[in-house]
Amino acid sequence: MSTTITEPVYHVELIDGCEIEKPLPKKLHFLVERYLVLVLSRILPDRYIAGPELNVLTGGRTPDGRREYIVPDVVVVDRAAKYEEGDLAEAPVLGVEILSPGQNIGDLFVRAERLLKLGCPMVWVVWPEKRQAWEYSTDSLREATTTLSRRLTLEDVVVEVELAGLWAALDA
């Protein structure tokens, strides 16, 4: 019997018929993701839940019939959201993409555009090393200077995350 050593696969996305490996998260990515999930979980109305790394179905299929999906770094979803085989089968109400080593900022905006095309109303794009963040929607792109915010229209509630707190968490 022989042993084969293979590289571990962290997480893949299935896009346009290709498996695309997500970059391994490093310290700053991990800290941003953790901070946002904790803060959003605390401030969101009970109707919503925030979490990391959830497969989001795109509606596409590979030639062999597999469902295509993307994996945003953080999503906010309605607790009553539709799932198929454990994958989110509708657009999240908010997506977050966080720059990881091996990516460039353009990669993140391409990822954000995929979420917007699915019907996600807003995507926050975060570049931890530069301490920069953007709010991206189908009709605007705004660099955030003090807060990241998202209006939840059904509740007429604005969810805000102070960037000073987020950046301070990176120095932990």
PDB file of C-alpha atoms in Angstrom:
ATOM      1  CA  MET A   1       0.000   0.000   0.000  1.00  0.00           C
ATOM      2  CA  SER A   2       1.368   3.427  -0.875  1.00  0.00           C
ATOM      3  CA  THR A   3       0.630   6.756   0.685  1.00  0.00           C
ATOM      4  CA  THR A   4      -0.033   9.833  -1.381  1.00  0.00           C
ATOM      5  CA  ILE A   5       0.516  13.242   0.146  1.00  0.00           C
ATOM      6  CA  THR A   6      -1.745  15.910  -1.206  1.00  0.00           C
ATOM      7  CA  GLU A   7      -2.177  19.565  -0.440  1.00  0.00           C
ATOM      8  CA  PRO A   8      -5.209  20.153   1.771  1.00  0.00           C
ATOM      9  CA  VAL A   9      -8.020  22.029   0.080  1.00  0.00           C
ATOM     10  CA  TYR A  10      -9.475  24.763   2.274  1.00  0.00           C
ATOM     11  CA  HIS A  11     -12.653  25.610   0.441  1.00  0.00           C
ATOM     12  CA  VAL A  12     -13.577  25.743  -3.204  1.00  0.00           C
ATOM     13  CA  GLU A  13     -16.175  27.609  -5.179  1.00  0.00           C
ATOM     14  CA  LEU A  14     -17.810  26.201  -8.278  1.00  0.00           C
ATOM     15  CA  ILE A  15     -17.990  28.999 -10.850  1.00  0.00           C
ATOM     16  CA  ASP A  16     -18.513  28.671 -14.611  1.00  0.00           C
ATOM     17  CA  GLY A  17     -17.909  24.935 -14.401  1.00  0.00           C
ATOM     18  CA  CYS A  18     -14.539  25.310 -12.640  1.00  0.00           C
ATOM     19  CA  GLU A  19     -13.565  24.586  -9.056  1.00  0.00           C
ATOM     20  CA  ILE A  20     -11.766  27.658  -7.778  1.00  0.00           C
ATOM     21  CA  GLU A  21      -9.932  27.361  -4.482  1.00  0.00           C
ATOM     22  CA  LYS A  22     -10.429  30.206  -2.031  1.00  0.00           C
ATOM     23  CA  PRO A  23      -7.227  31.632  -0.563  1.00  0.00           C
ATOM     24  CA  LEU A  24      -6.387  30.487   2.933  1.00  0.00           C
ATOM     25  CA  PRO A  25      -7.360  33.205   5.394  1.00  0.00           C
ATOM     26  CA  LYS A  26      -4.507  34.737   7.358  1.00  0.00           C
ATOM     27  CA  LYS A  27      -4.559  36.731  10.601  1.00  0.00           C
ATOM     28  CA  LEU A  28      -6.058  40.028   9.395  1.00  0.00           C
ATOM     29  CA  HIS A  29      -8.718  38.299   7.294  1.00  0.00           C
ATOM     30  CA  PHE A  30      -9.616  36.087  10.271  1.00  0.00           C
ATOM     31  CA  LEU A  31      -9.825  39.087  12.613  1.00  0.00           C
ATOM     32  CA  VAL A  32     -12.079  41.080  10.249  1.00  0.00           C
ATOM     33  CA  GLU A  33     -14.340  38.084   9.672  1.00  0.00           C
ATOM     34  CA  ARG A  34     -14.592  37.330  13.390  1.00  0.00           C
ATOM     35  CA  TYR A  35     -15.233  40.964  14.316  1.00  0.00           C
ATOM     36  CA  LEU A  36     -17.975  41.420  11.709  1.00  0.00           C
ATOM     37  CA  VAL A  37     -19.780  38.196  12.587  1.00  0.00           C
ATOM     38  CA  LEU A  38     -19.734  39.080  16.305  1.00  0.00           C
ATOM     39  CA  VAL A  39     -20.787  42.720  15.871  1.00  0.00           C
ATOM     40  CA  LEU A  40     -23.456  41.962  13.272  1.00  0.00           C
ATOM     41  CA  SER A  41     -24.844  39.141  15.418  1.00  0.00           C
ATOM     42  CA  ARG A  42     -25.199  41.583  18.287  1.00  0.00           C
ATOM     43  CA  ILE A  43     -26.822  44.451  16.357  1.00  0.00           C
ATOM     44  CA  LEU A  44     -29.002  42.708  13.764  1.00  0.00           C
ATOM     45  CA  PRO A  45     -32.744  42.396  14.368  1.00  0.00           C
ATOM     46  CA  ASP A  46     -33.710  38.841  15.408  1.00  0.00           C
ATOM     47  CA  ARG A  47     -35.022  38.144  11.932  1.00  0.00           C
ATOM     48  CA  TYR A  48     -31.452  37.970  10.551  1.00  0.00           C
ATOM     49  CA  ILE A  49     -28.353  35.911  11.176  1.00  0.00           C
ATOM     50  CA  ALA A  50     -24.719  36.686  10.264  1.00  0.00           C
ATOM     51  CA  GLY A  51     -22.197  33.977   9.554  1.00  0.00           C
ATOM     52  CA  PRO A  52     -18.983  33.140   7.719  1.00  0.00           C
ATOM     53  CA  GLU A  53     -18.233  31.086   4.626  1.00  0.00           C
ATOM     54  CA  LEU A  54     -21.700  29.937   3.526  1.00  0.00           C
ATOM     55  CA  ASN A  55     -22.159  28.378   0.087  1.00  0.00           C
ATOM     56  CA  VAL A  56     -24.518  30.560  -1.982  1.00  0.00           C
ATOM     57  CA  LEU A  57     -26.049  28.894  -5.032  1.00  0.00           C
ATOM     58  CA  THR A  58     -25.758  30.927  -8.232  1.00  0.00           C
ATOM     59  CA  GLY A  59     -28.384  29.103 -10.257  1.00  0.00           C
ATOM     60  CA  GLY A  60     -25.794  27.776 -12.677  1.00  0.00           C
ATOM     61  CA  ARG A  61     -24.887  24.148 -13.289  1.00  0.00           C
ATOM     62  CA  THR A  62     -21.766  22.456 -14.524  1.00  0.00           C
ATOM     63  CA  PRO A  63     -21.926  20.264 -17.660  1.00  0.00           C
ATOM     64  CA  ASP A  64     -22.116  17.224 -15.348  1.00  0.00           C
ATOM     65  CA  GLY A  65     -25.096  18.724 -13.480  1.00  0.00           C
ATOM     66  CA  ARG A  66     -23.456  19.961 -10.284  1.00  0.00           C
ATOM     67  CA  ARG A  67     -24.854  23.172  -8.812  1.00  0.00           C
ATOM     68  CA  GLU A  68     -22.543  26.170  -9.007  1.00  0.00           C
ATOM     69  CA  TYR A  69     -21.945  28.244  -5.894  1.00  0.00           C
ATOM     70  CA  ILE A  70     -19.838  31.023  -4.455  1.00  0.00           C
ATOM     71  CA  VAL A  71     -18.620  31.416  -0.886  1.00  0.00           C
ATOM     72  CA  PRO A  72     -18.612  34.996   0.432  1.00  0.00           C
ATOM     73  CA  ASP A  73     -16.485  35.628   3.510  1.00  0.00           C
ATOM     74  CA  VAL A  74     -19.487  36.794   5.569  1.00  0.00           C
ATOM     75  CA  VAL A  75     -23.196  36.866   4.775  1.00  0.00           C
ATOM     76  CA  VAL A  76     -26.280  38.168   6.506  1.00  0.00           C
ATOM     77  CA  VAL A  77     -29.380  36.139   5.739  1.00  0.00           C
ATOM     78  CA  ASP A  78     -33.000  36.121   6.755  1.00  0.00           C
ATOM     79  CA  ARG A  79     -33.584  33.311   9.275  1.00  0.00           C
ATOM     80  CA  ALA A  80     -36.394  32.086   6.994  1.00  0.00           C
ATOM     81  CA  ALA A  81     -34.108  31.982   3.937  1.00  0.00           C
ATOM     82  CA  LYS A  82     -34.414  29.095   1.508  1.00  0.00           C
ATOM     83  CA  TYR A  83     -31.700  26.419   1.510  1.00  0.00           C
ATOM     84  CA  GLU A  84     -31.136  23.469  -0.794  1.00  0.00           C
ATOM     85  CA  GLU A  85     -28.992  20.652   0.570  1.00  0.00           C
ATOM     86  CA  GLY A  86     -27.546  23.095   3.108  1.00  0.00           C
ATOM     87  CA  ASP A  87     -26.589  25.745   0.548  1.00  0.00           C
ATOM     88  CA  LEU A  88     -28.252  29.178   0.532  1.00  0.00           C
ATOM     89  CA  ALA A  89     -30.646  29.203  -2.424  1.00  0.00           C
ATOM     90  CA  GLU A  90     -31.392  32.929  -2.447  1.00  0.00           C
ATOM     91  CA  ALA A  91     -29.359  36.110  -2.289  1.00  0.00           C
ATOM     92  CA  PRO A  92     -28.126  37.174   1.142  1.00  0.00           C
ATOM     93  CA  VAL A  93     -29.326  40.574   2.396  1.00  0.00           C
ATOM     94  CA  LEU A  94     -25.687  41.603   2.867  1.00  0.00           C
ATOM     95  CA  GLY A  95     -22.411  40.108   1.706  1.00  0.00           C
ATOM     96  CA  VAL A  96     -18.855  40.844   2.804  1.00  0.00           C
ATOM     97  CA  GLU A  97     -15.658  40.169   0.875  1.00  0.00           C
ATOM     98  CA  ILE A  98     -12.339  40.501   2.704  1.00  0.00           C
ATOM     99  CA  LEU A  99      -8.994  40.717   0.915  1.00  0.00           C
ATOM    100  CA  SER A 100      -6.729  37.734   1.545  1.00  0.00           C
ATOM    101  CA  PRO A 101      -3.072  37.243   0.630  1.00  0.00           C
ATOM    102  CA  GLY A 102      -2.857  36.169  -3.006  1.00  0.00           C
ATOM    103  CA  GLN A 103      -5.835  38.297  -4.053  1.00  0.00           C
ATOM    104  CA  ASN A 104      -5.901  41.828  -5.380  1.00  0.00           C
ATOM    105  CA  ILE A 105      -8.562  44.414  -4.729  1.00  0.00           C
ATOM    106  CA  GLY A 106      -9.973  43.947  -8.238  1.00  0.00           C
ATOM    107  CA  ASP A 107     -10.616  40.270  -7.416  1.00  0.00           C
ATOM    108  CA  LEU A 108     -12.791  41.344  -4.506  1.00  0.00           C
ATOM    109  CA  PHE A 109     -14.901  43.672  -6.614  1.00  0.00           C
ATOM    110  CA  VAL A 110     -15.439  40.875  -9.169  1.00  0.00           C
ATOM    111  CA  ARG A 111     -16.571  38.647  -6.281  1.00  0.00           C
ATOM    112  CA  ALA A 112     -18.840  41.432  -5.013  1.00  0.00           C
ATOM    113  CA  GLU A 113     -20.374  41.843  -8.482  1.00  0.00           C
ATOM    114  CA  ARG A 114     -21.313  38.147  -8.505  1.00  0.00           C
ATOM    115  CA  LEU A 115     -23.267  38.672  -5.296  1.00  0.00           C
ATOM    116  CA  LEU A 116     -24.946  41.802  -6.647  1.00  0.00           C
ATOM    117  CA  LYS A 117     -26.003  39.932  -9.809  1.00  0.00           C
ATOM    118  CA  LEU A 118     -27.672  37.312  -7.613  1.00  0.00           C
ATOM    119  CA  GLY A 119     -29.790  40.040  -6.011  1.00  0.00           C
ATOM    120  CA  CYS A 120     -27.750  40.841  -2.905  1.00  0.00           C
ATOM    121  CA  PRO A 121     -28.543  44.534  -2.303  1.00  0.00           C
ATOM    122  CA  MET A 122     -25.138  45.457  -0.868  1.00  0.00           C
ATOM    123  CA  VAL A 123     -21.654  44.044  -0.469  1.00  0.00           C
ATOM    124  CA  TRP A 124     -19.036  45.422   1.881  1.00  0.00           C
ATOM    125  CA  VAL A 125     -15.498  45.076   0.534  1.00  0.00           C
ATOM    126  CA  VAL A 126     -12.740  45.232   3.169  1.00  0.00           C
ATOM    127  CA  TRP A 127      -8.984  45.613   2.644  1.00  0.00           C
ATOM    128  CA  PRO A 128      -7.542  44.987   6.117  1.00  0.00           C
ATOM    129  CA  GLU A 129      -3.905  45.833   5.389  1.00  0.00           C
ATOM    130  CA  LYS A 130      -4.800  49.266   4.011  1.00  0.00           C
ATOM    131  CA  ARG A 131      -7.581  49.888   6.573  1.00  0.00           C
ATOM    132  CA  GLN A 132      -9.991  50.638   3.722  1.00  0.00           C
ATOM    133  CA  ALA A 133     -13.560  49.530   3.126  1.00  0.00           C
ATOM    134  CA  TRP A 134     -16.270  50.150   0.546  1.00  0.00           C
ATOM    135  CA  GLU A 135     -20.041  49.802   0.308  1.00  0.00           C
ATOM    136  CA  TYR A 136     -20.952  48.436  -3.109  1.00  0.00           C
ATOM    137  CA  SER A 137     -24.483  48.209  -4.485  1.00  0.00           C
ATOM    138  CA  THR A 138     -25.911  47.970  -7.989  1.00  0.00           C
ATOM    139  CA  ASP A 139     -26.229  51.748  -8.178  1.00  0.00           C
ATOM    140  CA  SER A 140     -23.279  53.013  -6.152  1.00  0.00           C
ATOM    141  CA  LEU A 141     -19.781  52.441  -4.877  1.00  0.00           C
ATOM    142  CA  ARG A 142     -18.769  54.447  -1.830  1.00  0.00           C
ATOM    143  CA  GLU A 143     -15.583  54.309   0.167  1.00  0.00           C
ATOM    144  CA  ALA A 144     -16.524  54.098   3.835  1.00  0.00           C
ATOM    145  CA  THR A 145     -14.561  56.456   6.064  1.00  0.00           C
ATOM    146  CA  THR A 146     -16.192  56.088   9.487  1.00  0.00           C
ATOM    147  CA  THR A 147     -18.882  53.393   9.243  1.00  0.00           C
ATOM    148  CA  LEU A 148     -20.126  50.569   7.089  1.00  0.00           C
ATOM    149  CA  SER A 149     -23.905  50.708   6.942  1.00  0.00           C
ATOM    150  CA  ARG A 150     -26.807  48.849   5.395  1.00  0.00           C
ATOM    151  CA  ARG A 151     -30.493  49.762   5.555  1.00  0.00           C
ATOM    152  CA  LEU A 152     -32.714  46.749   6.144  1.00  0.00           C
ATOM    153  CA  THR A 153     -35.775  47.998   4.313  1.00  0.00           C
ATOM    154  CA  LEU A 154     -38.390  45.661   5.787  1.00  0.00           C
ATOM    155  CA  GLU A 155     -37.604  46.863   9.305  1.00  0.00           C
ATOM    156  CA  ASP A 156     -36.486  50.347   8.272  1.00  0.00           C
ATOM    157  CA  VAL A 157     -33.407  49.739  10.412  1.00  0.00           C
ATOM    158  CA  VAL A 158     -29.886  50.849   9.572  1.00  0.00           C
ATOM    159  CA  VAL A 159     -27.153  48.437  10.613  1.00  0.00           C
ATOM    160  CA  GLU A 160     -23.867  50.256  11.186  1.00  0.00           C
ATOM    161  CA  VAL A 161     -20.383  49.001  11.984  1.00  0.00           C
ATOM    162  CA  GLU A 162     -17.878  51.584  13.182  1.00  0.00           C
ATOM    163  CA  LEU A 163     -14.635  51.250  11.258  1.00  0.00           C
ATOM    164  CA  ALA A 164     -12.558  52.525  14.198  1.00  0.00           C
ATOM    165  CA  GLY A 165     -13.610  49.442  16.170  1.00  0.00           C
ATOM    166  CA  LEU A 166     -12.907  47.148  13.233  1.00  0.00           C
ATOM    167  CA  TRP A 167      -9.448  48.600  12.649  1.00  0.00           C
ATOM    168  CA  ALA A 168      -8.667  48.456  16.391  1.00  0.00           C
ATOM    169  CA  ALA A 169      -9.547  44.744  16.363  1.00  0.00           C
ATOM    170  CA  LEU A 170      -6.767  44.194  13.810  1.00  0.00           C
ATOM    171  CA  ASP A 171      -4.166  45.259  16.341  1.00  0.00           C
ATOM    172  CA  ALA A 172      -5.152  42.445  18.737  1.00  0.00           C
TER     173      ALA A 172
END
